[in-house]
Amino acid sequence: MSILAWIVIGLVAGALAKFIMPGDDPGGFIVTIIIGIVGALVGGFLAQELLGIASGGFNITTLLVATGGAVLLLFIYRLVKR
């Protein structure tokens, strides 16, 4: 899947990650969206390269992979910012 599509999915994944992990983040909503985009890219790369999960197009698998990556990065971000 193209990087542009992962960015669009990342916007949604960032919002879902914030919904899944509510809390007071130092960067606010904008940083959460950026974390969602980066998480989608990282999650997509890991799913395709390491796990062999073909997540292409706009479907539930892609959204779950992207949201998982965003939640993971949001968790790491909160640990670092403490």
JSON list of C-alpha atoms in Angstrom, two decimals:
[
{"chain": "A", "resi": 1, "resn": "MET", "atom": "CA", "xyz": [0.00, 0.00, 0.00]},
{"chain": "A", "resi": 2, "resn": "SER", "atom": "CA", "xyz": [1.30, 3.47, -0.72]},
{"chain": "A", "resi": 3, "resn": "ILE", "atom": "CA", "xyz": [2.68, 5.72, 1.97]},
{"chain": "A", "resi": 4, "resn": "LEU", "atom": "CA", "xyz": [-0.04, 8.29, 1.25]},
{"chain": "A", "resi": 5, "resn": "ALA", "atom": "CA", "xyz": [-2.73, 5.72, 2.07]},
{"chain": "A", "resi": 6, "resn": "TRP", "atom": "CA", "xyz": [-0.95, 4.82, 5.33]},
{"chain": "A", "resi": 7, "resn": "ILE", "atom": "CA", "xyz": [-0.91, 8.51, 6.25]},
{"chain": "A", "resi": 8, "resn": "VAL", "atom": "CA", "xyz": [-4.66, 8.80, 5.68]},
{"chain": "A", "resi": 9, "resn": "ILE", "atom": "CA", "xyz": [-5.26, 5.62, 7.68]},
{"chain": "A", "resi": 10, "resn": "GLY", "atom": "CA", "xyz": [-2.87, 7.03, 10.32]},
{"chain": "A", "resi": 11, "resn": "LEU", "atom": "CA", "xyz": [-5.11, 10.04, 10.84]},
{"chain": "A", "resi": 12, "resn": "VAL", "atom": "CA", "xyz": [-7.98, 7.75, 11.73]},
{"chain": "A", "resi": 13, "resn": "ALA", "atom": "CA", "xyz": [-5.70, 5.44, 13.74]},
{"chain": "A", "resi": 14, "resn": "GLY", "atom": "CA", "xyz": [-4.40, 8.38, 15.78]},
{"chain": "A", "resi": 15, "resn": "ALA", "atom": "CA", "xyz": [-7.92, 9.38, 16.72]},
{"chain": "A", "resi": 16, "resn": "LEU", "atom": "CA", "xyz": [-8.78, 5.78, 17.62]},
{"chain": "A", "resi": 17, "resn": "ALA", "atom": "CA", "xyz": [-5.60, 5.46, 19.69]},
{"chain": "A", "resi": 18, "resn": "LYS", "atom": "CA", "xyz": [-6.58, 8.57, 21.64]},
{"chain": "A", "resi": 19, "resn": "PHE", "atom": "CA", "xyz": [-10.04, 7.05, 22.16]},
{"chain": "A", "resi": 20, "resn": "ILE", "atom": "CA", "xyz": [-8.54, 3.73, 23.32]},
{"chain": "A", "resi": 21, "resn": "MET", "atom": "CA", "xyz": [-5.93, 5.39, 25.57]},
{"chain": "A", "resi": 22, "resn": "PRO", "atom": "CA", "xyz": [-7.50, 8.58, 26.91]},
{"chain": "A", "resi": 23, "resn": "GLY", "atom": "CA", "xyz": [-5.39, 10.83, 29.02]},
{"chain": "A", "resi": 24, "resn": "ASP", "atom": "CA", "xyz": [-3.61, 14.13, 29.24]},
{"chain": "A", "resi": 25, "resn": "ASP", "atom": "CA", "xyz": [-0.84, 14.08, 26.64]},
{"chain": "A", "resi": 26, "resn": "PRO", "atom": "CA", "xyz": [1.75, 16.88, 26.68]},
{"chain": "A", "resi": 27, "resn": "GLY", "atom": "CA", "xyz": [1.41, 17.52, 22.95]},
{"chain": "A", "resi": 28, "resn": "GLY", "atom": "CA", "xyz": [-2.35, 17.39, 22.73]},
{"chain": "A", "resi": 29, "resn": "PHE", "atom": "CA", "xyz": [-4.43, 16.20, 19.80]},
{"chain": "A", "resi": 30, "resn": "ILE", "atom": "CA", "xyz": [-1.96, 17.25, 17.07]},
{"chain": "A", "resi": 31, "resn": "VAL", "atom": "CA", "xyz": [0.86, 15.14, 18.53]},
{"chain": "A", "resi": 32, "resn": "THR", "atom": "CA", "xyz": [-1.56, 12.23, 18.88]},
{"chain": "A", "resi": 33, "resn": "ILE", "atom": "CA", "xyz": [-2.45, 12.48, 15.19]},
{"chain": "A", "resi": 34, "resn": "ILE", "atom": "CA", "xyz": [1.26, 12.60, 14.26]},
{"chain": "A", "resi": 35, "resn": "ILE", "atom": "CA", "xyz": [1.84, 9.56, 16.46]},
{"chain": "A", "resi": 36, "resn": "GLY", "atom": "CA", "xyz": [-1.07, 7.90, 14.65]},
{"chain": "A", "resi": 37, "resn": "ILE", "atom": "CA", "xyz": [0.49, 8.55, 11.26]},
{"chain": "A", "resi": 38, "resn": "VAL", "atom": "CA", "xyz": [3.91, 7.28, 12.36]},
{"chain": "A", "resi": 39, "resn": "GLY", "atom": "CA", "xyz": [2.29, 4.35, 14.15]},
{"chain": "A", "resi": 40, "resn": "ALA", "atom": "CA", "xyz": [0.40, 3.43, 11.00]},
{"chain": "A", "resi": 41, "resn": "LEU", "atom": "CA", "xyz": [3.60, 3.49, 8.97]},
{"chain": "A", "resi": 42, "resn": "VAL", "atom": "CA", "xyz": [5.51, 1.45, 11.55]},
{"chain": "A", "resi": 43, "resn": "GLY", "atom": "CA", "xyz": [2.62, -0.96, 12.11]},
{"chain": "A", "resi": 44, "resn": "GLY", "atom": "CA", "xyz": [2.17, -1.44, 8.37]},
{"chain": "A", "resi": 45, "resn": "PHE", "atom": "CA", "xyz": [5.86, -2.10, 7.87]},
{"chain": "A", "resi": 46, "resn": "LEU", "atom": "CA", "xyz": [6.06, -4.57, 10.76]},
{"chain": "A", "resi": 47, "resn": "ALA", "atom": "CA", "xyz": [2.89, -6.38, 9.69]},
{"chain": "A", "resi": 48, "resn": "GLN", "atom": "CA", "xyz": [4.09, -6.80, 6.12]},
{"chain": "A", "resi": 49, "resn": "GLU", "atom": "CA", "xyz": [7.76, -7.54, 6.72]},
{"chain": "A", "resi": 50, "resn": "LEU", "atom": "CA", "xyz": [7.86, -9.43, 10.01]},
{"chain": "A", "resi": 51, "resn": "LEU", "atom": "CA", "xyz": [4.45, -11.03, 10.31]},
{"chain": "A", "resi": 52, "resn": "GLY", "atom": "CA", "xyz": [3.62, -11.47, 6.64]},
{"chain": "A", "resi": 53, "resn": "ILE", "atom": "CA", "xyz": [0.19, -9.92, 7.05]},
{"chain": "A", "resi": 54, "resn": "ALA", "atom": "CA", "xyz": [-0.85, -8.45, 3.74]},
{"chain": "A", "resi": 55, "resn": "SER", "atom": "CA", "xyz": [-2.66, -5.31, 4.80]},
{"chain": "A", "resi": 56, "resn": "GLY", "atom": "CA", "xyz": [-3.42, -3.42, 1.65]},
{"chain": "A", "resi": 57, "resn": "GLY", "atom": "CA", "xyz": [-6.22, -1.06, 0.79]},
{"chain": "A", "resi": 58, "resn": "PHE", "atom": "CA", "xyz": [-8.75, 0.45, 3.11]},
{"chain": "A", "resi": 59, "resn": "ASN", "atom": "CA", "xyz": [-10.09, -2.48, 5.11]},
{"chain": "A", "resi": 60, "resn": "ILE", "atom": "CA", "xyz": [-10.45, -3.58, 8.72]},
{"chain": "A", "resi": 61, "resn": "THR", "atom": "CA", "xyz": [-7.08, -5.36, 8.81]},
{"chain": "A", "resi": 62, "resn": "THR", "atom": "CA", "xyz": [-5.27, -2.22, 7.72]},
{"chain": "A", "resi": 63, "resn": "LEU", "atom": "CA", "xyz": [-7.13, -0.13, 10.27]},
{"chain": "A", "resi": 64, "resn": "LEU", "atom": "CA", "xyz": [-6.38, -2.61, 13.07]},
{"chain": "A", "resi": 65, "resn": "VAL", "atom": "CA", "xyz": [-2.68, -2.77, 12.18]},
{"chain": "A", "resi": 66, "resn": "ALA", "atom": "CA", "xyz": [-2.46, 1.02, 12.03]},
{"chain": "A", "resi": 67, "resn": "THR", "atom": "CA", "xyz": [-4.35, 1.48, 15.28]},
{"chain": "A", "resi": 68, "resn": "GLY", "atom": "CA", "xyz": [-2.17, -1.11, 16.99]},
{"chain": "A", "resi": 69, "resn": "GLY", "atom": "CA", "xyz": [0.96, 0.72, 15.87]},
{"chain": "A", "resi": 70, "resn": "ALA", "atom": "CA", "xyz": [-0.48, 4.04, 17.01]},
{"chain": "A", "resi": 71, "resn": "VAL", "atom": "CA", "xyz": [-1.45, 2.68, 20.43]},
{"chain": "A", "resi": 72, "resn": "LEU", "atom": "CA", "xyz": [2.04, 1.19, 20.83]},
{"chain": "A", "resi": 73, "resn": "LEU", "atom": "CA", "xyz": [3.74, 4.46, 19.94]},
{"chain": "A", "resi": 74, "resn": "LEU", "atom": "CA", "xyz": [1.38, 6.46, 22.16]},
{"chain": "A", "resi": 75, "resn": "PHE", "atom": "CA", "xyz": [2.24, 4.13, 25.05]},
{"chain": "A", "resi": 76, "resn": "ILE", "atom": "CA", "xyz": [5.98, 4.57, 24.40]},
{"chain": "A", "resi": 77, "resn": "TYR", "atom": "CA", "xyz": [5.53, 8.34, 24.05]},
{"chain": "A", "resi": 78, "resn": "ARG", "atom": "CA", "xyz": [3.82, 8.53, 27.44]},
{"chain": "A", "resi": 79, "resn": "LEU", "atom": "CA", "xyz": [6.59, 6.48, 29.06]},
{"chain": "A", "resi": 80, "resn": "VAL", "atom": "CA", "xyz": [9.26, 8.77, 27.65]},
{"chain": "A", "resi": 81, "resn": "LYS", "atom": "CA", "xyz": [7.44, 11.98, 28.60]},
{"chain": "A", "resi": 82, "resn": "ARG", "atom": "CA", "xyz": [7.09, 11.03, 32.28]}
]
